[in-house]
């Protein structure tokens, strides 16, 4: 990893949830930057399109035990958790994937000796007063998964709390105001994560993330 804005080092990065909307952006942008992304997919997901692009697929089922998950992380420099149960599932899968699946992924990273861990959370996850229906079960899952990451692991973590995710074109402009409300494109969330991966100033930080007026370097300088 870079210290601040130091020299670049290529990293091998497992993207858990690589077929998700942010996950696909992450794999694509990591490749463009020069890193080596690994597409973390469940055993039933189709990975042929990634393999056709030369991206290695690693199978990772978030219902597995941590010891099994750790086998997908061998040789990995960092893990980005971009998985989610999705809006069509019931609360039990929110519990099993967004909470327990996330925690097991952290445990697996420590078993495999991976120190760098980046987590996609959600805006206001740490503030129960801001939790709105019908997303309260997801807020609960994110709250406790984030707490586990920050208090129960030794991982060099970065937690990103994006606002409402949009399909808009990336703007490359950001803000990180813990009291602000707004949205951000999925591509911009991925861009921040790819940059944060190589910037040690983001380690140990929880970063609210919205569209704004700051360039990515300006935002990183403020952290």
Short mmCIF file of N, CA, C and O in Angstrom, two decimals, residues 34-106:
data_model
loop_
_atom_site.label_atom_id
_atom_site.label_comp_id
_atom_site.label_asym_id
_atom_site.label_seq_id
_atom_site.Cartn_x
_atom_site.Cartn_y
_atom_site.Cartn_z
N UNK A 34 -4.49 -0.90 -13.18
CA UNK A 34 -3.30 -1.74 -13.25
C UNK A 34 -3.21 -2.77 -12.15
O UNK A 34 -2.21 -3.49 -12.05
N UNK A 35 -4.26 -2.85 -11.31
CA UNK A 35 -4.30 -3.88 -10.30
C UNK A 35 -4.78 -5.20 -10.92
O UNK A 35 -5.14 -5.25 -12.09
N UNK A 36 -4.79 -6.24 -10.10
CA UNK A 36 -5.24 -7.56 -10.56
C UNK A 36 -6.49 -7.93 -9.77
O UNK A 36 -6.39 -8.47 -8.65
N UNK A 37 -7.68 -7.64 -10.30
CA UNK A 37 -8.89 -8.00 -9.59
C UNK A 37 -9.22 -9.48 -9.75
O UNK A 37 -8.99 -10.08 -10.81
N UNK A 38 -9.75 -10.06 -8.70
CA UNK A 38 -10.30 -11.41 -8.72
C UNK A 38 -11.80 -11.27 -8.50
O UNK A 38 -12.23 -10.60 -7.55
N UNK A 39 -12.59 -11.88 -9.36
CA UNK A 39 -14.04 -11.77 -9.28
C UNK A 39 -14.57 -12.80 -8.29
O UNK A 39 -14.58 -14.00 -8.60
N UNK A 40 -14.98 -12.34 -7.12
CA UNK A 40 -15.55 -13.24 -6.12
C UNK A 40 -17.02 -13.47 -6.40
O UNK A 40 -17.84 -12.57 -6.26
N UNK A 41 -17.35 -14.70 -6.81
CA UNK A 41 -18.72 -15.05 -7.19
C UNK A 41 -19.18 -16.28 -6.43
O UNK A 41 -18.38 -17.14 -6.07
N UNK A 42 -20.49 -16.39 -6.23
CA UNK A 42 -21.04 -17.58 -5.60
C UNK A 42 -20.94 -18.75 -6.59
O UNK A 42 -20.76 -18.55 -7.79
N UNK A 43 -21.05 -19.98 -6.08
CA UNK A 43 -20.91 -21.14 -6.97
C UNK A 43 -21.94 -21.20 -8.09
O UNK A 43 -21.71 -21.88 -9.10
N UNK A 44 -23.07 -20.51 -7.95
CA UNK A 44 -24.11 -20.60 -8.98
C UNK A 44 -24.08 -19.43 -9.95
O UNK A 44 -24.83 -19.43 -10.93
N UNK A 45 -23.22 -18.45 -9.71
CA UNK A 45 -23.17 -17.29 -10.60
C UNK A 45 -22.33 -17.59 -11.83
O UNK A 45 -21.32 -18.31 -11.76
N UNK A 46 -22.72 -16.98 -12.94
CA UNK A 46 -21.99 -17.15 -14.19
C UNK A 46 -20.77 -16.23 -14.20
O UNK A 46 -20.91 -15.02 -14.07
N UNK A 47 -19.59 -16.82 -14.35
CA UNK A 47 -18.37 -16.02 -14.41
C UNK A 47 -17.70 -16.04 -15.76
O UNK A 47 -16.58 -15.54 -15.91
N UNK A 48 -18.40 -16.57 -16.77
CA UNK A 48 -17.78 -16.73 -18.08
C UNK A 48 -17.38 -15.40 -18.70
O UNK A 48 -16.33 -15.30 -19.36
N UNK A 49 -18.20 -14.36 -18.49
CA UNK A 49 -17.87 -13.07 -19.09
C UNK A 49 -16.59 -12.50 -18.49
O UNK A 49 -15.78 -11.88 -19.19
N UNK A 50 -16.38 -12.71 -17.18
CA UNK A 50 -15.13 -12.26 -16.57
C UNK A 50 -13.95 -13.06 -17.09
O UNK A 50 -12.90 -12.50 -17.40
N UNK A 51 -14.11 -14.35 -17.18
CA UNK A 51 -13.02 -15.20 -17.67
C UNK A 51 -12.65 -14.85 -19.11
O UNK A 51 -11.47 -14.88 -19.48
N UNK A 52 -13.65 -14.49 -19.92
CA UNK A 52 -13.38 -14.08 -21.30
C UNK A 52 -12.53 -12.82 -21.34
O UNK A 52 -11.80 -12.58 -22.32
N UNK A 53 -12.62 -12.00 -20.31
CA UNK A 53 -11.82 -10.78 -20.22
C UNK A 53 -10.47 -11.01 -19.56
O UNK A 53 -9.69 -10.07 -19.38
N UNK A 54 -10.22 -12.24 -19.15
CA UNK A 54 -8.95 -12.55 -18.49
C UNK A 54 -8.96 -12.34 -17.00
O UNK A 54 -7.89 -12.33 -16.37
N UNK A 55 -10.15 -12.16 -16.41
CA UNK A 55 -10.27 -11.96 -14.97
C UNK A 55 -10.47 -13.32 -14.30
O UNK A 55 -11.38 -14.07 -14.67
N UNK A 56 -9.67 -13.62 -13.32
CA UNK A 56 -9.79 -14.88 -12.58
C UNK A 56 -11.02 -14.84 -11.68
O UNK A 56 -11.27 -13.84 -11.00
N UNK A 57 -11.78 -15.92 -11.70
CA UNK A 57 -12.96 -16.05 -10.85
C UNK A 57 -12.60 -16.93 -9.65
O UNK A 57 -11.98 -17.98 -9.79
N UNK A 58 -12.98 -16.45 -8.47
CA UNK A 58 -12.84 -17.27 -7.26
C UNK A 58 -14.24 -17.44 -6.66
O UNK A 58 -14.96 -16.47 -6.46
N UNK A 59 -14.57 -18.69 -6.38
CA UNK A 59 -15.90 -19.00 -5.86
C UNK A 59 -15.94 -18.77 -4.36
O UNK A 59 -15.08 -19.26 -3.61
N UNK A 60 -16.93 -17.99 -3.91
CA UNK A 60 -17.03 -17.62 -2.51
C UNK A 60 -18.51 -17.52 -2.14
O UNK A 60 -19.20 -16.59 -2.54
N UNK A 61 -18.98 -18.49 -1.40
CA UNK A 61 -20.37 -18.54 -0.97
C UNK A 61 -20.44 -18.00 0.45
O UNK A 61 -19.83 -18.56 1.37
N UNK A 62 -21.17 -16.92 0.65
CA UNK A 62 -21.20 -16.26 1.96
C UNK A 62 -21.96 -17.06 3.01
O UNK A 62 -22.02 -16.66 4.17
N UNK A 63 -22.51 -18.21 2.63
CA UNK A 63 -23.10 -19.12 3.60
C UNK A 63 -22.09 -20.14 4.10
O UNK A 63 -22.38 -20.89 5.03
N UNK A 64 -20.91 -20.17 3.48
CA UNK A 64 -19.85 -21.07 3.95
C UNK A 64 -19.28 -20.59 5.28
O UNK A 64 -19.43 -19.42 5.66
N UNK A 65 -18.55 -21.48 5.94
CA UNK A 65 -17.84 -21.12 7.15
C UNK A 65 -16.58 -20.32 6.79
O UNK A 65 -16.06 -20.44 5.68
N UNK A 66 -16.08 -19.50 7.72
CA UNK A 66 -14.90 -18.67 7.42
C UNK A 66 -13.70 -19.46 6.93
O UNK A 66 -12.98 -19.00 6.03
N UNK A 67 -13.46 -20.65 7.48
CA UNK A 67 -12.31 -21.44 7.07
C UNK A 67 -12.39 -21.82 5.59
O UNK A 67 -11.36 -21.89 4.91
N UNK A 68 -13.60 -22.04 5.11
CA UNK A 68 -13.80 -22.37 3.70
C UNK A 68 -13.65 -21.12 2.83
O UNK A 68 -13.01 -21.16 1.77
N UNK A 69 -14.20 -20.03 3.30
CA UNK A 69 -14.08 -18.77 2.56
C UNK A 69 -12.62 -18.35 2.41
O UNK A 69 -12.22 -17.77 1.40
N UNK A 70 -11.81 -18.65 3.43
CA UNK A 70 -10.41 -18.22 3.42
C UNK A 70 -9.64 -18.82 2.25
O UNK A 70 -8.67 -18.23 1.77
N UNK A 71 -10.07 -19.98 1.77
CA UNK A 71 -9.35 -20.61 0.65
C UNK A 71 -9.42 -19.78 -0.62
O UNK A 71 -8.55 -19.88 -1.48
N UNK A 72 -10.45 -18.94 -0.75
CA UNK A 72 -10.58 -18.07 -1.92
C UNK A 72 -9.71 -16.84 -1.82
O UNK A 72 -9.58 -16.08 -2.78
N UNK A 73 -9.08 -16.63 -0.66
CA UNK A 73 -8.30 -15.41 -0.42
C UNK A 73 -6.80 -15.65 -0.41
O UNK A 73 -6.03 -14.72 -0.13
N UNK A 74 -6.38 -16.83 -0.75
CA UNK A 74 -4.95 -17.13 -0.74
C UNK A 74 -4.23 -16.28 -1.78
O UNK A 74 -4.65 -16.19 -2.93
N UNK A 75 -3.16 -15.64 -1.36
CA UNK A 75 -2.37 -14.81 -2.26
C UNK A 75 -2.95 -13.44 -2.53
O UNK A 75 -2.41 -12.68 -3.34
N UNK A 76 -4.02 -13.09 -1.82
CA UNK A 76 -4.70 -11.82 -2.05
C UNK A 76 -4.09 -10.73 -1.18
O UNK A 76 -3.73 -10.96 -0.03
N UNK A 77 -3.98 -9.52 -1.72
CA UNK A 77 -3.47 -8.37 -0.97
C UNK A 77 -4.58 -7.61 -0.25
O UNK A 77 -4.32 -6.96 0.77
N UNK A 78 -5.78 -7.64 -0.79
CA UNK A 78 -6.89 -6.88 -0.21
C UNK A 78 -8.21 -7.50 -0.61
O UNK A 78 -8.32 -8.18 -1.64
N UNK A 79 -9.21 -7.26 0.23
CA UNK A 79 -10.58 -7.70 -0.04
C UNK A 79 -11.49 -6.47 -0.04
O UNK A 79 -11.38 -5.62 0.85
N UNK A 80 -12.36 -6.39 -1.04
CA UNK A 80 -13.41 -5.37 -1.04
C UNK A 80 -14.74 -6.09 -0.95
O UNK A 80 -15.09 -6.90 -1.81
N UNK A 81 -15.51 -5.77 0.10
CA UNK A 81 -16.81 -6.42 0.29
C UNK A 81 -17.87 -5.56 -0.37
O UNK A 81 -18.26 -4.51 0.15
N UNK A 82 -18.35 -6.03 -1.53
CA UNK A 82 -19.36 -5.30 -2.30
C UNK A 82 -20.61 -6.14 -2.48
O UNK A 82 -21.44 -5.84 -3.35
N UNK A 83 -20.76 -7.19 -1.67
CA UNK A 83 -21.89 -8.10 -1.81
C UNK A 83 -23.09 -7.59 -1.03
O UNK A 83 -22.97 -6.76 -0.13
N UNK A 84 -24.25 -8.11 -1.39
CA UNK A 84 -25.47 -7.79 -0.67
C UNK A 84 -26.55 -8.79 -1.02
O UNK A 84 -26.50 -9.44 -2.08
N UNK A 85 -27.52 -8.91 -0.14
CA UNK A 85 -28.59 -9.89 -0.37
C UNK A 85 -29.58 -9.43 -1.43
O UNK A 85 -30.31 -10.24 -2.00
N UNK A 86 -29.61 -8.14 -1.71
CA UNK A 86 -30.50 -7.63 -2.75
C UNK A 86 -31.87 -7.26 -2.22
O UNK A 86 -32.30 -7.72 -1.16
N UNK A 87 -32.54 -6.42 -2.96
CA UNK A 87 -33.83 -5.90 -2.51
C UNK A 87 -34.97 -6.88 -2.61
O UNK A 87 -36.06 -6.63 -2.09
N UNK A 88 -34.78 -8.02 -3.28
CA UNK A 88 -35.87 -8.97 -3.48
C UNK A 88 -35.90 -10.08 -2.45
O UNK A 88 -36.78 -10.94 -2.48
N UNK A 89 -34.92 -10.11 -1.57
CA UNK A 89 -34.87 -11.17 -0.57
C UNK A 89 -35.55 -10.73 0.72
O UNK A 89 -35.80 -9.55 0.94
N UNK A 90 -35.80 -11.69 1.60
CA UNK A 90 -36.43 -11.39 2.88
C UNK A 90 -35.36 -11.06 3.92
O UNK A 90 -34.17 -11.18 3.68
N UNK A 91 -35.83 -10.68 5.10
CA UNK A 91 -34.92 -10.22 6.14
C UNK A 91 -33.94 -11.29 6.59
O UNK A 91 -32.85 -10.97 7.06
N UNK A 92 -34.32 -12.57 6.45
CA UNK A 92 -33.41 -13.61 6.89
C UNK A 92 -32.14 -13.60 6.05
O UNK A 92 -31.03 -13.81 6.57
N UNK A 93 -32.23 -13.31 4.76
CA UNK A 93 -31.04 -13.27 3.92
C UNK A 93 -30.24 -12.00 4.16
O UNK A 93 -29.02 -11.99 4.00
N UNK A 94 -30.92 -10.92 4.54
CA UNK A 94 -30.18 -9.73 4.96
C UNK A 94 -29.29 -10.06 6.15
O UNK A 94 -28.12 -9.66 6.21
N UNK A 95 -29.82 -10.82 7.08
CA UNK A 95 -29.06 -11.25 8.25
C UNK A 95 -27.91 -12.17 7.85
O UNK A 95 -26.77 -12.00 8.30
N UNK A 96 -28.17 -13.12 6.97
CA UNK A 96 -27.18 -14.13 6.63
C UNK A 96 -26.09 -13.61 5.69
O UNK A 96 -24.95 -14.07 5.75
N UNK A 97 -26.44 -12.67 4.83
CA UNK A 97 -25.47 -12.17 3.84
C UNK A 97 -24.85 -10.85 4.28
O UNK A 97 -23.63 -10.73 4.41
N UNK A 98 -25.68 -9.84 4.50
CA UNK A 98 -25.17 -8.49 4.77
C UNK A 98 -24.53 -8.37 6.15
O UNK A 98 -23.67 -7.51 6.35
N UNK A 99 -24.96 -9.22 7.09
CA UNK A 99 -24.34 -9.20 8.42
C UNK A 99 -23.38 -10.37 8.59
O UNK A 99 -22.17 -10.20 8.61
N UNK A 100 -23.91 -11.59 8.68
CA UNK A 100 -23.04 -12.73 8.98
C UNK A 100 -22.08 -13.01 7.83
O UNK A 100 -20.91 -13.37 8.06
N UNK A 101 -22.53 -12.86 6.60
CA UNK A 101 -21.63 -13.07 5.46
C UNK A 101 -20.48 -12.08 5.47
O UNK A 101 -19.33 -12.44 5.17
N UNK A 102 -20.78 -10.83 5.82
CA UNK A 102 -19.72 -9.82 5.90
C UNK A 102 -18.73 -10.17 7.01
O UNK A 102 -17.51 -10.11 6.82
N UNK A 103 -19.26 -10.52 8.18
CA UNK A 103 -18.38 -10.85 9.31
C UNK A 103 -17.53 -12.08 8.99
O UNK A 103 -16.32 -12.10 9.27
N UNK A 104 -18.12 -13.09 8.39
CA UNK A 104 -17.35 -14.28 8.03
C UNK A 104 -16.27 -13.96 7.01
O UNK A 104 -15.18 -14.56 7.03
N UNK A 105 -16.55 -13.01 6.12
CA UNK A 105 -15.52 -12.60 5.16
C UNK A 105 -14.36 -11.93 5.86
O UNK A 105 -13.20 -12.14 5.52
N UNK A 106 -14.64 -11.11 6.88
CA UNK A 106 -13.57 -10.51 7.68
C UNK A 106 -12.76 -11.58 8.40
O UNK A 106 -11.51 -11.54 8.41
#
